[in-house]
């Protein structure tokens, strides 16, 4: 395994299951409605009333405390630990929902337990690990990744539809498709950590590898 990927400061793995529940897979979109409503409530909690004087922008990307973290890095050279913890747990929560919707796992997504989706992002030492002004242009530097990921996510949706039919007939998610989908999730996490979570200045590799 390439040490470049081993050392990248954002890691994602999903445990592979030899069997999938045909019944829950068939009704997956319906079963996911409650957790999606909860996710919507979390995302909506950052909305502000434009008619009030105390409007606060919380989210640069939905649910992630991007703008406050960027401002703190730029002007205070700090990344408050509770903001980091919120961002990390939010990413983990959405990853569990994503794994459930993409049929990678049958466990209903937990709001707080790790379950079978494992994400690791180290807390950064701002003075040592992060350039003070790089957050201003990271979104621009990440555009090539975002273009490639847009194409890959179309492929992920198609693979998930195909896997849905395969599971209904065989009760198993094809391992090669599973590895591909998890690889796209991993690539997405690396770009997210770099451009939006702002936890690393290491440019993400163009790779699905672990």
mmCIF file of C-alpha atoms in Angstrom:
data_model
loop_
_atom_site.group_PDB
_atom_site.id
_atom_site.type_symbol
_atom_site.label_atom_id
_atom_site.label_comp_id
_atom_site.label_asym_id
_atom_site.label_seq_id
_atom_site.Cartn_x
_atom_site.Cartn_y
_atom_site.Cartn_z
ATOM 1 C CA UNK A 1 0.000 0.000 0.000
ATOM 2 C CA UNK A 2 1.334 3.430 -0.930
ATOM 3 C CA UNK A 3 2.589 5.323 2.107
ATOM 4 C CA UNK A 4 1.152 8.507 0.584
ATOM 5 C CA UNK A 5 -2.328 7.195 1.286
ATOM 6 C CA UNK A 6 -1.458 5.607 4.621
ATOM 7 C CA UNK A 7 -0.204 8.930 5.945
ATOM 8 C CA UNK A 8 -2.948 11.188 4.563
ATOM 9 C CA UNK A 9 -4.613 12.882 7.562
ATOM 10 C CA UNK A 10 -8.161 11.822 6.711
ATOM 11 C CA UNK A 11 -9.121 8.153 6.603
ATOM 12 C CA UNK A 12 -12.353 6.307 5.838
ATOM 13 C CA UNK A 13 -13.148 2.609 5.812
ATOM 14 C CA UNK A 14 -16.438 0.720 5.739
ATOM 15 C CA UNK A 15 -16.708 -2.855 6.965
ATOM 16 C CA UNK A 16 -17.821 -5.230 4.215
ATOM 17 C CA UNK A 17 -20.695 -7.569 5.005
ATOM 18 C CA UNK A 18 -20.949 -10.903 3.205
ATOM 19 C CA UNK A 19 -24.747 -10.712 3.241
ATOM 20 C CA UNK A 20 -27.320 -7.938 2.927
ATOM 21 C CA UNK A 21 -30.920 -7.915 4.115
ATOM 22 C CA UNK A 22 -33.098 -8.108 1.007
ATOM 23 C CA UNK A 23 -36.182 -6.745 2.749
ATOM 24 C CA UNK A 24 -34.540 -3.623 4.192
ATOM 25 C CA UNK A 25 -32.693 -3.050 0.915
ATOM 26 C CA UNK A 26 -35.964 -3.159 -1.012
ATOM 27 C CA UNK A 27 -37.537 -0.530 1.279
ATOM 28 C CA UNK A 28 -34.306 1.404 1.944
ATOM 29 C CA UNK A 29 -35.482 4.811 0.745
ATOM 30 C CA UNK A 30 -38.648 4.581 2.831
ATOM 31 C CA UNK A 31 -36.818 3.344 5.919
ATOM 32 C CA UNK A 32 -34.321 6.195 5.630
ATOM 33 C CA UNK A 33 -36.999 8.921 5.844
ATOM 34 C CA UNK A 34 -36.822 9.416 9.666
ATOM 35 C CA UNK A 35 -33.040 9.810 9.738
ATOM 36 C CA UNK A 36 -33.180 12.098 6.706
ATOM 37 C CA UNK A 37 -35.744 14.264 8.490
ATOM 38 C CA UNK A 38 -33.389 14.464 11.462
ATOM 39 C CA UNK A 39 -30.513 15.406 9.170
ATOM 40 C CA UNK A 40 -32.696 18.067 7.589
ATOM 41 C CA UNK A 41 -33.449 19.519 11.016
ATOM 42 C CA UNK A 42 -29.710 19.721 11.759
ATOM 43 C CA UNK A 43 -29.017 21.431 8.454
ATOM 44 C CA UNK A 44 -31.944 23.780 8.917
ATOM 45 C CA UNK A 45 -30.756 24.797 12.378
ATOM 46 C CA UNK A 46 -28.116 26.949 10.705
ATOM 47 C CA UNK A 47 -30.654 29.040 8.809
ATOM 48 C CA UNK A 48 -31.126 32.574 9.989
ATOM 49 C CA UNK A 49 -33.951 35.077 9.647
ATOM 50 C CA UNK A 50 -32.915 37.811 7.202
ATOM 51 C CA UNK A 51 -35.368 40.190 8.936
ATOM 52 C CA UNK A 52 -33.502 40.062 12.246
ATOM 53 C CA UNK A 53 -30.445 42.038 13.201
ATOM 54 C CA UNK A 54 -28.616 39.092 14.714
ATOM 55 C CA UNK A 55 -28.138 37.114 11.515
ATOM 56 C CA UNK A 56 -25.177 34.739 11.825
ATOM 57 C CA UNK A 57 -23.695 32.728 8.983
ATOM 58 C CA UNK A 58 -22.873 29.293 10.345
ATOM 59 C CA UNK A 59 -22.328 27.150 7.314
ATOM 60 C CA UNK A 60 -19.979 27.452 4.370
ATOM 61 C CA UNK A 61 -21.107 23.977 3.393
ATOM 62 C CA UNK A 62 -24.284 22.539 4.933
ATOM 63 C CA UNK A 63 -23.780 21.508 8.536
ATOM 64 C CA UNK A 64 -20.046 22.270 8.642
ATOM 65 C CA UNK A 65 -18.731 25.223 10.641
ATOM 66 C CA UNK A 66 -16.576 26.363 7.750
ATOM 67 C CA UNK A 67 -16.653 30.164 7.831
ATOM 68 C CA UNK A 68 -16.050 30.522 11.594
ATOM 69 C CA UNK A 69 -13.142 28.057 11.411
ATOM 70 C CA UNK A 70 -11.657 29.922 8.454
ATOM 71 C CA UNK A 71 -11.916 33.278 10.229
ATOM 72 C CA UNK A 72 -10.307 31.861 13.374
ATOM 73 C CA UNK A 73 -7.417 30.366 11.398
ATOM 74 C CA UNK A 74 -6.896 33.582 9.448
ATOM 75 C CA UNK A 75 -7.010 36.068 12.284
ATOM 76 C CA UNK A 76 -6.485 34.157 15.538
ATOM 77 C CA UNK A 77 -4.395 31.181 14.390
ATOM 78 C CA UNK A 78 -6.760 28.910 16.291
ATOM 79 C CA UNK A 79 -9.144 26.051 15.474
ATOM 80 C CA UNK A 80 -11.426 25.728 18.520
ATOM 81 C CA UNK A 81 -11.591 22.111 19.582
ATOM 82 C CA UNK A 82 -15.370 22.059 19.960
ATOM 83 C CA UNK A 83 -15.792 23.327 16.386
ATOM 84 C CA UNK A 84 -13.491 20.568 15.186
ATOM 85 C CA UNK A 85 -15.373 17.968 17.235
ATOM 86 C CA UNK A 86 -18.702 19.160 15.826
ATOM 87 C CA UNK A 87 -17.394 19.027 12.242
ATOM 88 C CA UNK A 88 -15.903 15.579 12.727
ATOM 89 C CA UNK A 89 -19.030 14.102 14.320
ATOM 90 C CA UNK A 90 -21.246 15.695 11.681
ATOM 91 C CA UNK A 91 -19.111 14.165 8.922
ATOM 92 C CA UNK A 92 -19.244 10.780 10.639
ATOM 93 C CA UNK A 93 -23.018 11.020 11.029
ATOM 94 C CA UNK A 94 -23.590 11.913 7.376
ATOM 95 C CA UNK A 95 -21.185 9.162 6.301
ATOM 96 C CA UNK A 96 -23.257 6.585 8.201
ATOM 97 C CA UNK A 97 -26.377 7.870 6.484
ATOM 98 C CA UNK A 98 -24.611 7.752 3.137
ATOM 99 C CA UNK A 99 -23.441 4.171 3.686
ATOM 100 C CA UNK A 100 -27.017 3.185 4.572
ATOM 101 C CA UNK A 101 -28.557 4.900 1.541
ATOM 102 C CA UNK A 102 -25.907 3.471 -0.776
ATOM 103 C CA UNK A 103 -26.690 -0.037 0.546
ATOM 104 C CA UNK A 104 -23.167 -0.542 1.896
ATOM 105 C CA UNK A 105 -24.485 -1.419 5.359
ATOM 106 C CA UNK A 106 -27.799 -2.626 6.809
ATOM 107 C CA UNK A 107 -27.455 -1.070 10.279
ATOM 108 C CA UNK A 108 -29.749 1.884 10.760
ATOM 109 C CA UNK A 109 -27.522 4.988 11.068
ATOM 110 C CA UNK A 110 -26.739 5.901 14.647
ATOM 111 C CA UNK A 111 -26.595 9.536 15.724
ATOM 112 C CA UNK A 112 -23.533 8.927 17.906
ATOM 113 C CA UNK A 113 -22.135 5.369 17.622
ATOM 114 C CA UNK A 114 -19.365 4.599 15.133
ATOM 115 C CA UNK A 115 -20.984 1.378 13.869
ATOM 116 C CA UNK A 116 -19.248 0.046 10.737
ATOM 117 C CA UNK A 117 -18.206 3.309 9.095
ATOM 118 C CA UNK A 118 -14.810 4.380 10.411
ATOM 119 C CA UNK A 119 -13.551 7.938 9.901
ATOM 120 C CA UNK A 120 -10.364 9.354 11.375
ATOM 121 C CA UNK A 121 -9.299 13.004 11.037
ATOM 122 C CA UNK A 122 -6.542 14.266 13.370
ATOM 123 C CA UNK A 123 -7.044 17.516 15.253
ATOM 124 C CA UNK A 124 -4.648 20.004 13.623
ATOM 125 C CA UNK A 125 -1.954 22.011 15.308
ATOM 126 C CA UNK A 126 -2.743 25.291 13.586
ATOM 127 C CA UNK A 127 0.710 26.849 14.057
ATOM 128 C CA UNK A 128 2.561 23.805 12.757
ATOM 129 C CA UNK A 129 0.122 22.158 10.330
ATOM 130 C CA UNK A 130 -1.862 24.956 8.688
ATOM 131 C CA UNK A 131 -0.847 27.920 6.560
ATOM 132 C CA UNK A 132 -2.594 31.053 7.793
ATOM 133 C CA UNK A 133 -3.838 32.292 4.397
ATOM 134 C CA UNK A 134 -4.315 29.063 2.459
ATOM 135 C CA UNK A 135 -7.984 28.647 3.570
ATOM 136 C CA UNK A 136 -8.837 31.589 1.305
ATOM 137 C CA UNK A 137 -7.934 29.630 -1.842
ATOM 138 C CA UNK A 138 -8.400 25.990 -0.884
ATOM 139 C CA UNK A 139 -11.834 25.874 -2.516
ATOM 140 C CA UNK A 140 -10.221 27.072 -5.744
ATOM 141 C CA UNK A 141 -7.386 24.558 -5.548
ATOM 142 C CA UNK A 142 -9.937 21.786 -4.941
ATOM 143 C CA UNK A 143 -11.876 22.471 -8.173
ATOM 144 C CA UNK A 144 -10.095 19.720 -10.186
ATOM 145 C CA UNK A 145 -11.083 17.220 -7.491
ATOM 146 C CA UNK A 146 -14.661 18.492 -7.431
ATOM 147 C CA UNK A 147 -14.971 18.064 -11.199
ATOM 148 C CA UNK A 148 -13.692 14.483 -11.066
ATOM 149 C CA UNK A 149 -15.836 13.679 -8.033
ATOM 150 C CA UNK A 150 -18.965 14.975 -9.776
ATOM 151 C CA UNK A 151 -18.384 12.364 -12.489
ATOM 152 C CA UNK A 152 -17.529 9.646 -9.992
ATOM 153 C CA UNK A 153 -20.677 10.321 -7.972
ATOM 154 C CA UNK A 154 -22.789 9.759 -11.078
ATOM 155 C CA UNK A 155 -21.058 6.395 -11.365
ATOM 156 C CA UNK A 156 -21.727 5.729 -7.657
ATOM 157 C CA UNK A 157 -25.463 6.283 -8.138
ATOM 158 C CA UNK A 158 -25.508 3.933 -11.121
ATOM 159 C CA UNK A 159 -23.515 1.319 -9.193
ATOM 160 C CA UNK A 160 -25.923 1.581 -6.265
ATOM 161 C CA UNK A 161 -28.931 1.034 -8.513
ATOM 162 C CA UNK A 162 -27.226 -2.011 -10.024
ATOM 163 C CA UNK A 163 -26.250 -3.274 -6.568
ATOM 164 C CA UNK A 164 -29.879 -2.887 -5.433
ATOM 165 C CA UNK A 165 -30.998 -5.407 -8.062
ATOM 166 C CA UNK A 166 -28.065 -7.739 -7.363
ATOM 167 C CA UNK A 167 -28.793 -7.765 -3.622
ATOM 168 C CA UNK A 168 -32.471 -8.530 -4.196
ATOM 169 C CA UNK A 169 -31.496 -11.610 -6.207
ATOM 170 C CA UNK A 170 -28.341 -12.772 -4.412
ATOM 171 C CA UNK A 171 -28.438 -11.153 -0.971
ATOM 172 C CA UNK A 172 -24.889 -9.846 -1.413
ATOM 173 C CA UNK A 173 -23.341 -6.527 -2.423
ATOM 174 C CA UNK A 174 -20.726 -7.211 -5.152
ATOM 175 C CA UNK A 175 -17.328 -6.721 -3.536
ATOM 176 C CA UNK A 176 -15.742 -4.828 -6.449
ATOM 177 C CA UNK A 177 -18.634 -2.368 -6.575
ATOM 178 C CA UNK A 178 -18.447 -2.005 -2.799
ATOM 179 C CA UNK A 179 -14.748 -1.137 -2.967
ATOM 180 C CA UNK A 180 -15.384 1.421 -5.708
ATOM 181 C CA UNK A 181 -18.191 3.182 -3.825
ATOM 182 C CA UNK A 182 -16.180 3.255 -0.591
ATOM 183 C CA UNK A 183 -13.222 4.597 -2.567
ATOM 184 C CA UNK A 184 -15.302 7.511 -3.825
ATOM 185 C CA UNK A 185 -16.479 8.196 -0.271
ATOM 186 C CA UNK A 186 -12.842 8.151 0.862
ATOM 187 C CA UNK A 187 -11.764 10.521 -1.905
ATOM 188 C CA UNK A 188 -14.648 12.846 -1.037
ATOM 189 C CA UNK A 189 -13.644 12.855 2.631
ATOM 190 C CA UNK A 190 -10.065 13.826 1.785
ATOM 191 C CA UNK A 191 -11.236 16.759 -0.315
ATOM 192 C CA UNK A 192 -13.691 17.747 2.400
ATOM 193 C CA UNK A 193 -10.965 17.680 5.060
ATOM 194 C CA UNK A 194 -8.710 19.812 2.876
ATOM 195 C CA UNK A 195 -11.100 22.404 1.439
ATOM 196 C CA UNK A 196 -13.995 22.667 3.899
ATOM 197 C CA UNK A 197 -13.074 21.200 7.271
ATOM 198 C CA UNK A 198 -9.689 22.965 6.922
ATOM 199 C CA UNK A 199 -7.947 20.346 9.041
ATOM 200 C CA UNK A 200 -4.988 19.753 6.710
ATOM 201 C CA UNK A 201 -2.922 21.546 4.074
ATOM 202 C CA UNK A 202 -1.826 18.280 2.458
ATOM 203 C CA UNK A 203 -3.287 18.277 -1.053
ATOM 204 C CA UNK A 204 -5.560 15.252 -1.559
ATOM 205 C CA UNK A 205 -4.353 12.505 -3.891
ATOM 206 C CA UNK A 206 -6.407 11.672 -6.977
ATOM 207 C CA UNK A 207 -7.068 8.153 -5.773
ATOM 208 C CA UNK A 208 -9.696 5.775 -4.433
ATOM 209 C CA UNK A 209 -7.096 3.810 -2.491
ATOM 210 C CA UNK A 210 -7.114 3.472 1.276
#
